[in-house]
Short mmCIF file of C-alpha atoms and ligand atoms in Angstrom, two decimals:
data_model
loop_
_atom_site.label_atom_id
_atom_site.label_comp_id
_atom_site.label_asym_id
_atom_site.label_seq_id
_atom_site.Cartn_x
_atom_site.Cartn_y
_atom_site.Cartn_z
CA UNK A 2 -0.02 -0.11 0.03
CA UNK A 3 1.18 3.51 -0.85
CA UNK A 4 2.10 5.81 1.95
CA UNK A 5 -0.86 8.00 3.08
CA UNK A 6 -0.32 11.70 2.45
CA UNK A 7 -2.58 14.55 3.82
CA UNK A 8 -4.08 16.57 1.06
CA UNK A 9 -6.30 19.64 1.00
CA UNK A 10 -9.44 18.56 -0.97
CA UNK A 11 -11.81 21.58 -0.41
CA UNK A 12 -11.69 25.31 0.70
CA UNK A 13 -14.36 27.62 2.02
CA UNK A 14 -14.27 31.17 3.39
CA UNK A 15 -16.24 34.00 4.87
CA UNK A 16 -15.73 37.71 5.58
CA UNK A 17 -18.16 40.06 7.35
CA UNK A 18 -19.93 42.71 5.18
CA UNK A 19 -18.76 45.86 6.86
CA UNK A 20 -15.68 47.41 5.15
CA UNK A 21 -13.53 49.57 7.30
CA UNK A 22 -11.49 51.59 4.80
CA UNK A 23 -8.32 53.66 5.34
CA UNK A 24 -10.40 56.73 4.65
CA UNK A 25 -12.73 55.86 7.53
CA UNK A 26 -9.72 55.22 9.91
CA UNK A 27 -8.43 58.65 9.02
CA UNK A 28 -11.46 60.03 10.79
CA UNK A 29 -10.87 57.74 13.90
CA UNK A 30 -6.97 58.05 14.54
CA UNK A 31 -4.06 60.28 13.36
CA UNK A 32 -3.18 58.28 10.19
CA UNK A 33 -3.64 58.56 6.48
CA UNK A 34 -4.27 56.27 3.50
CA UNK A 35 -0.81 57.08 1.93
CA UNK A 36 1.05 56.01 5.17
CA UNK A 37 -1.04 52.83 5.65
CA UNK A 38 -0.80 51.71 1.99
CA UNK A 39 2.96 52.38 1.75
CA UNK A 40 3.93 50.78 5.02
CA UNK A 41 1.63 47.87 4.99
CA UNK A 42 -0.15 47.49 1.68
CA UNK A 43 -3.54 47.51 3.38
CA UNK A 44 -6.47 49.39 1.89
CA UNK A 45 -9.41 47.99 3.81
CA UNK A 46 -10.44 45.35 6.18
CA UNK A 47 -13.69 43.60 7.29
CA UNK A 48 -15.32 44.02 10.68
CA UNK A 49 -17.97 41.78 12.38
CA UNK A 50 -20.30 44.47 13.71
CA UNK A 51 -23.19 42.39 14.81
CA UNK A 52 -23.66 42.30 18.65
CA UNK A 53 -23.36 38.91 20.25
CA UNK A 54 -21.56 37.26 17.40
CA UNK A 55 -18.05 35.99 17.95
CA UNK A 56 -15.32 34.04 16.19
CA UNK A 57 -17.50 30.97 16.01
CA UNK A 58 -20.06 32.84 13.80
CA UNK A 59 -17.19 33.45 11.21
CA UNK A 60 -15.91 29.90 11.58
CA UNK A 61 -19.38 28.40 10.91
CA UNK A 62 -19.91 30.53 7.85
CA UNK A 63 -16.56 29.51 6.39
CA UNK A 64 -17.28 25.88 7.15
CA UNK A 65 -20.80 25.95 5.62
CA UNK A 66 -19.23 27.54 2.40
CA UNK A 67 -16.76 24.68 2.26
CA UNK A 68 -19.45 22.02 2.84
CA UNK A 69 -21.76 23.46 0.27
CA UNK A 70 -18.98 23.77 -2.35
CA UNK A 71 -17.81 20.18 -1.64
CA UNK A 72 -21.33 18.87 -1.20
CA UNK A 73 -19.95 17.45 2.11
CA UNK A 74 -22.20 15.53 4.62
CA UNK A 75 -21.11 16.98 8.07
CA UNK A 76 -21.65 13.58 9.60
CA UNK A 77 -18.65 12.31 7.78
CA UNK A 78 -16.33 14.82 9.42
CA UNK A 79 -14.03 13.04 12.05
CA UNK A 80 -12.46 16.17 13.58
CA UNK A 81 -12.80 19.98 13.64
CA UNK A 82 -9.90 22.14 14.59
CA UNK A 83 -10.46 25.92 15.04
CA UNK A 84 -7.17 27.90 14.83
CA UNK A 85 -7.79 31.21 16.56
CA UNK A 86 -6.32 33.96 18.80
CA UNK A 87 -9.76 35.20 19.73
CA UNK A 88 -11.88 32.16 20.96
CA UNK A 89 -15.53 32.91 21.67
CA UNK A 90 -14.73 32.29 25.38
CA UNK A 91 -11.47 31.44 27.42
CA UNK A 92 -13.15 28.15 28.43
CA UNK A 93 -15.64 26.16 26.33
CA UNK A 94 -13.78 25.45 23.04
CA UNK A 95 -15.00 27.55 19.97
CA UNK A 96 -14.31 24.45 17.79
CA UNK A 97 -16.63 22.23 19.70
CA UNK A 98 -19.48 24.81 19.46
CA UNK A 99 -18.73 25.27 15.66
CA UNK A 100 -18.70 21.57 15.18
CA UNK A 101 -22.18 21.13 16.67
CA UNK A 102 -23.65 24.14 14.76
CA UNK A 103 -22.52 22.69 11.53
CA UNK A 104 -23.91 19.32 12.28
CA UNK A 105 -20.47 17.61 12.56
CA UNK A 106 -21.89 15.50 15.47
CA UNK A 107 -19.65 12.58 14.86
CA UNK A 108 -16.44 14.65 15.16
CA UNK A 109 -14.34 15.64 18.18
CA UNK A 110 -13.05 19.28 18.24
CA UNK A 111 -10.69 21.57 19.96
CA UNK A 112 -9.08 25.00 19.52
CA UNK A 113 -5.48 25.59 18.56
CA UNK A 114 -3.76 28.79 19.31
CA UNK A 115 -0.41 30.11 18.17
CA UNK A 116 -1.10 33.75 17.33
CA UNK A 117 -0.73 34.43 13.59
CA UNK A 118 0.93 30.92 13.03
CA UNK A 119 -2.25 29.17 14.42
CA UNK A 120 -3.43 28.05 10.92
CA UNK A 121 -0.02 27.02 9.73
CA UNK A 122 0.53 24.93 12.92
CA UNK A 123 -2.98 23.58 12.40
CA UNK A 124 -2.06 22.37 8.96
CA UNK A 125 0.69 20.33 10.56
CA UNK A 126 -1.64 18.87 13.30
CA UNK A 127 -4.62 18.15 10.76
CA UNK A 128 -2.06 16.45 8.45
CA UNK A 129 -0.58 14.24 11.27
CA UNK A 130 -4.05 12.95 12.16
CA UNK A 131 -4.67 12.06 8.52
CA UNK A 132 -1.29 10.53 8.07
CA UNK A 133 -1.86 8.36 11.13
CA UNK A 134 -4.43 6.52 9.24
CA UNK A 135 -6.98 6.93 12.08
CA UNK A 136 -9.05 9.75 10.60
CA UNK A 137 -10.29 10.44 7.06
CA UNK A 138 -11.72 13.82 7.14
CA UNK A 139 -10.22 16.71 9.26
CA UNK A 140 -11.78 20.17 9.00
CA UNK A 141 -9.31 22.93 9.71
CA UNK A 142 -10.77 26.44 10.25
CA UNK A 143 -8.80 29.68 10.71
CA UNK A 144 -11.01 32.28 12.26
CA UNK A 145 -10.43 35.49 14.08
CA UNK A 146 -12.61 38.35 15.32
CA UNK A 147 -9.65 40.73 15.70
CA UNK A 148 -11.87 43.77 16.24
CA UNK A 149 -12.76 42.32 19.63
CA UNK A 150 -9.25 42.80 20.96
CA UNK A 151 -8.27 45.98 19.11
CA UNK A 152 -8.06 49.48 20.54
CA UNK A 153 -9.47 51.69 17.84
CA UNK A 154 -7.79 54.73 19.44
CA UNK A 155 -4.22 52.95 18.90
CA UNK A 156 -3.04 53.71 15.47
CA UNK A 157 -0.13 51.23 15.84
CA UNK A 158 -2.59 48.35 15.69
CA UNK A 159 -6.03 49.41 14.64
CA UNK A 160 -4.87 50.01 11.01
CA UNK A 161 -3.51 46.50 10.61
CA UNK A 162 -6.15 43.94 11.69
CA UNK A 163 -9.46 42.71 10.32
CA UNK A 164 -12.04 39.89 10.90
CA UNK A 165 -12.43 36.84 8.84
CA UNK A 166 -12.43 33.02 8.54
CA UNK A 167 -11.33 30.43 6.03
CA UNK A 168 -11.64 26.57 6.16
CA UNK A 169 -9.84 23.67 4.51
CA UNK A 170 -10.61 19.90 4.45
CA UNK A 171 -7.74 17.52 4.80
CA UNK A 172 -8.29 13.93 3.49
CA UNK A 173 -5.93 10.98 2.73
CA UNK A 174 -4.31 10.84 -0.63
CA UNK A 175 -2.53 7.82 -2.15
CA UNK A 176 -1.09 9.61 -5.15
CA UNK A 177 1.42 11.44 -2.96
CA UNK A 178 -0.23 14.87 -3.07
CA UNK A 179 -0.53 17.05 -0.06
CA UNK A 180 1.73 18.04 2.87
CA UNK A 181 5.31 17.16 1.90
CA UNK A 182 7.55 18.85 4.60
CA UNK A 183 7.30 21.36 7.39
CA UNK A 184 9.63 23.58 9.40
CA UNK A 185 8.00 25.03 12.38
CA UNK A 186 9.69 27.15 15.00
CA UNK A 187 8.97 29.20 18.17
CA UNK A 188 10.91 31.42 20.54
CA UNK A 189 9.55 32.86 23.77
CA UNK A 190 11.61 36.09 23.37
CA UNK A 191 8.61 37.41 21.34
CA UNK A 192 6.38 37.44 24.32
CA UNK A 193 7.24 41.11 25.21
CA UNK A 194 6.69 42.58 21.67
CA UNK A 195 3.23 41.25 20.78
CA UNK A 196 0.77 40.40 23.40
CA UNK A 197 -2.42 41.02 25.44
CA UNK A 198 -1.30 41.74 29.05
CA UNK A 199 -4.34 41.02 30.92
CA UNK A 200 -7.26 38.47 31.03
CA UNK A 201 -5.12 35.40 31.52
CA UNK A 202 -3.79 33.75 34.56
CA UNK A 203 -0.97 36.14 35.17
CA UNK A 204 -3.21 39.20 35.24
CA UNK A 205 -6.80 38.23 35.62
CA UNK A 206 -9.48 40.95 34.64
CA UNK A 207 -10.13 43.66 37.04
CA UNK A 208 -11.46 47.32 36.96
CA UNK A 209 -7.92 48.45 36.81
CA UNK A 210 -6.83 46.30 33.83
CA UNK A 211 -9.90 47.57 31.91
CA UNK A 212 -9.01 51.13 32.74
CA UNK A 213 -5.45 50.64 31.71
CA UNK A 214 -6.62 49.16 28.39
CA UNK A 215 -4.66 45.96 29.07
CA UNK A 216 -7.13 43.73 27.30
CA UNK A 217 -6.14 45.01 23.89
CA UNK A 218 -3.36 43.88 21.68
CA UNK A 219 -0.06 45.59 22.24
CA UNK A 220 2.50 45.48 19.49
CA UNK A 221 6.08 46.77 19.14
CA UNK A 222 5.65 46.85 15.58
CA UNK A 223 9.26 47.63 14.50
CA UNK A 224 10.74 44.71 16.54
CA UNK A 225 8.12 42.30 15.29
CA UNK A 226 8.73 43.54 11.80
CA UNK A 227 12.56 42.86 12.06
CA UNK A 228 11.95 39.14 13.49
CA UNK A 229 9.27 38.49 10.89
CA UNK A 230 11.37 39.59 7.94
CA UNK A 231 14.38 37.48 8.76
CA UNK A 232 12.67 34.39 10.29
CA UNK A 233 9.89 33.98 7.74
CA UNK A 234 12.44 34.16 4.73
CA UNK A 235 14.85 31.92 6.55
CA UNK A 236 12.33 28.99 6.97
CA UNK A 237 11.00 29.53 3.41
CA UNK A 238 14.43 29.30 1.80
CA UNK A 239 15.37 26.31 4.11
CA UNK A 240 12.41 24.29 3.14
CA UNK A 241 13.04 24.87 -0.50
CA UNK A 242 16.69 23.93 -0.12
CA UNK A 243 16.02 20.71 1.64
CA UNK A 244 13.39 19.82 -0.97
CA UNK A 245 15.60 20.86 -3.84
CA UNK A 246 13.21 23.46 -5.05
CA UNK A 247 14.32 26.51 -6.90
CA UNK A 248 12.21 29.68 -7.45
CA UNK A 249 11.21 28.17 -10.85
CA UNK A 250 9.88 25.09 -9.17
CA UNK A 251 7.63 26.78 -6.75
CA UNK A 252 4.31 27.73 -8.24
CA UNK A 253 2.88 29.83 -5.40
CA UNK A 254 3.85 31.35 -2.15
CA UNK A 255 0.93 31.50 0.23
CA UNK A 256 2.27 33.75 3.04
CA UNK A 257 0.59 35.23 6.12
CA UNK A 258 -0.71 38.67 5.20
CA UNK A 259 0.67 40.85 8.03
CA UNK A 260 2.61 43.36 5.98
CA UNK A 261 3.17 43.51 2.18
CA UNK A 262 6.81 44.38 2.79
CA UNK A 263 7.46 41.28 4.88
CA UNK A 264 5.83 39.08 2.17
CA UNK A 265 8.00 40.88 -0.52
CA UNK A 266 11.20 40.06 1.46
CA UNK A 267 10.37 36.55 1.72
CA UNK A 268 9.50 36.32 -1.94
CA UNK A 269 12.79 37.89 -2.83
CA UNK A 270 14.80 35.42 -0.82
CA UNK A 271 13.05 32.62 -2.43
CA UNK A 272 13.63 34.20 -5.90
CA UNK A 273 10.03 34.07 -6.88
CA UNK A 274 8.42 36.05 -9.75
CA UNK A 275 5.82 38.52 -8.47
CA UNK A 276 2.92 36.68 -10.14
CA UNK A 277 3.66 33.56 -7.86
CA UNK A 278 3.07 35.66 -4.65
CA UNK A 279 -0.60 35.44 -3.74
CA UNK A 280 -1.78 38.69 -2.01
CA UNK A 281 -5.07 39.89 -0.63
CA UNK A 282 -3.84 41.99 2.20
CA UNK A 283 -5.19 45.06 0.45
CA UNK A 284 -8.68 43.75 0.89
CA UNK A 285 -8.69 42.25 4.49
CA UNK A 286 -5.60 43.39 6.19
CA UNK A 287 -4.26 41.02 8.89
CA UNK A 288 -6.97 38.51 9.76
CA UNK A 289 -4.47 36.38 11.96
CA UNK A 290 -5.47 32.78 11.74
CA UNK A 291 -7.58 33.44 8.57
CA UNK A 292 -4.96 34.88 6.22
CA UNK A 293 -3.70 31.51 4.82
CA UNK A 294 -7.15 29.87 4.00
CA UNK A 295 -8.60 33.27 2.69
CA UNK A 296 -5.81 33.19 0.14
CA UNK A 297 -6.57 29.68 -0.81
CA UNK A 298 -10.21 30.52 -1.21
CA UNK A 299 -9.58 33.90 -3.16
CA UNK A 300 -7.17 32.05 -5.56
CA UNK A 301 -8.62 28.57 -5.61
CA UNK A 302 -9.49 28.88 -9.30
CA UNK A 303 -5.77 29.37 -10.26
CA UNK A 304 -4.50 26.46 -8.24
CA UNK A 305 -3.87 23.20 -10.29
CA UNK A 306 -3.38 19.67 -9.27
CA UNK A 307 0.40 19.05 -8.70
CA UNK A 308 1.28 22.71 -8.02
CA UNK A 309 4.19 23.23 -5.56
CA UNK A 310 3.07 25.66 -2.80
CA UNK A 311 5.13 27.00 -0.02
CA UNK A 312 3.23 28.32 2.92
CA UNK A 313 4.78 30.69 5.50
CA UNK A 314 3.67 32.53 8.50
CA UNK A 315 5.09 34.48 11.51
CA UNK A 316 3.27 35.56 14.65
CA UNK A 317 3.32 36.46 18.18
CA UNK A 318 4.98 34.28 20.67
CA UNK A 319 7.12 34.36 18.57
CA UNK A 320 5.80 31.50 16.37
CA UNK A 321 6.70 30.84 12.68
CA UNK A 322 7.13 28.44 10.10
CA UNK A 323 6.98 27.08 6.57
CA UNK A 324 5.09 24.14 4.96
CA UNK A 325 5.64 22.57 1.53
CA UNK A 326 2.45 21.17 0.09
CA UNK A 327 1.54 20.01 -3.33
CA UNK A 328 -2.11 20.97 -4.46
CA UNK A 329 -4.36 17.89 -5.06
CA UNK A 330 -7.15 19.03 -7.24
CA UNK A 331 -8.19 21.26 -10.24
CA UNK A 332 -11.05 23.30 -9.08
O1 UT7 B 25 0.87 39.26 12.17
C1 UT7 B 25 1.54 39.26 13.36
C2 UT7 B 25 2.92 39.67 13.24
N1 UT7 B 25 2.82 41.22 13.08
C3 UT7 B 25 3.53 41.85 12.14
O2 UT7 B 25 4.19 41.14 11.37
C4 UT7 B 25 3.54 43.28 12.15
C5 UT7 B 25 5.03 43.79 11.96
N2 UT7 B 25 5.25 45.23 11.96
C6 UT7 B 25 4.71 45.97 10.98
O3 UT7 B 25 4.06 45.63 10.10
C7 UT7 B 25 5.13 47.47 10.97
O4 UT7 B 25 6.05 47.67 12.03
C8 UT7 B 25 4.00 48.46 11.21
C9 UT7 B 25 3.11 48.54 10.02
C10 UT7 B 25 3.18 48.04 12.49
C11 UT7 B 25 4.52 49.81 11.49
O5 UT7 B 25 5.29 50.27 10.31
P1 UT7 B 25 6.85 50.83 10.52
O6 UT7 B 25 7.34 51.11 9.27
O7 UT7 B 25 7.59 49.75 11.32
O8 UT7 B 25 6.56 52.00 11.33
P2 UT7 B 25 7.22 52.55 12.83
O9 UT7 B 25 6.47 51.88 13.93
O10 UT7 B 25 8.63 52.42 12.72
O11 UT7 B 25 6.80 54.08 12.77
C12 UT7 B 25 7.34 54.98 11.81
C13 UT7 B 25 6.60 56.33 12.04
C14 UT7 B 25 6.65 56.77 13.44
O12 UT7 B 25 6.80 58.23 13.50
P3 UT7 B 25 8.30 58.88 13.75
O13 UT7 B 25 8.73 58.24 15.15
O14 UT7 B 25 9.18 58.33 12.61
O15 UT7 B 25 7.97 60.26 13.68
C15 UT7 B 25 5.24 56.45 13.96
O16 UT7 B 25 4.81 57.37 14.98
O17 UT7 B 25 5.27 56.27 11.60
C16 UT7 B 25 4.44 56.68 12.80
N3 UT7 B 25 3.14 55.84 12.67
C17 UT7 B 25 2.11 56.19 11.92
N4 UT7 B 25 1.79 57.21 11.15
C18 UT7 B 25 0.75 57.32 10.55
C19 UT7 B 25 2.99 54.68 13.37
N5 UT7 B 25 1.81 54.30 13.00
C20 UT7 B 25 1.18 55.19 12.20
C21 UT7 B 25 0.00 55.31 11.50
N6 UT7 B 25 -0.29 56.40 10.73
N7 UT7 B 25 -1.00 54.47 11.74
#
């Protein structure tokens, strides 16, 4: 019997309707469209405005999109992973609720959290379950309602993040398509530079933490930028080298959409032509766990069976990594 590899066999996505443009942000904080566009590549982002709706709402819509495109019976799903930095609640998994709401009542489910690398790490986790031979259909969803943890008076963060979700289905493949190699890394040095101080076990919520705005994302952007540029490019180059891939062999780079300049630096190190670098940061900003599946969804029509794709991400923690995957279907 051939070795089982873990392939992506379907994609779905969802972004909320409300569009927060750079022009609108100009009325909220001291910033301007020219600065945001030239420093980040972002033009607009989507925000989930509806009261009472959290990350699970985004995840459920993305999963439903995938299931209707694939004509997938939810009862066939073995497992649901929700990669997220903004779970509905600290306790009571978002993935469990999502699985129940989409009718995946035969599945077990849990959340996976590694800041902006959550989905990339989730690809590794989902693939390992498939490769073990014990599970046949693993639904991996990347979903974040970043607007729930952003201070819209802080121009250092509010211009960057947006809300959204994407989903992929992993299934066994006996032709050898799917995840080929991975290089995942982390370093606790990053904890000081990108974090939410309060609300966890070190600093539980109090009137004081709310008054001090310690439940919002803090980012030392310049430091994070430096680590992101060098580390994301390093792992992407390494995974190419050890799989004997040149820039000509790689069909697409699907990189975390945090800053267009970080993506460009990675693509340059990989010696990739511009048309191989998938971009949608201008439309959604940084949706944290949703950036990679949103790219797959937006560009699904261009992806062909056998395409060599390098995925890369960098996020808080620090967490980062690269995955080499071959695409398994023509859409
Ligand atoms: O996804 C998780 C990982 N996160 C990332 O990868 C994000 C990494 N960091 C970045 O993308 C960038 O650092 C930012 C986009 C956050 C900031 O860009 P930057 O080029 O690093 O700007 P900076 O922080 O060095 O600030 C440059 C100048 C400063 O003014 P002075 O000191 O030079 O006078 C800032 O005060 O730009 C000013 N500035 C702004 N101006 C207009 C900072 N934010 C803004 C703003 N609008 N929103």
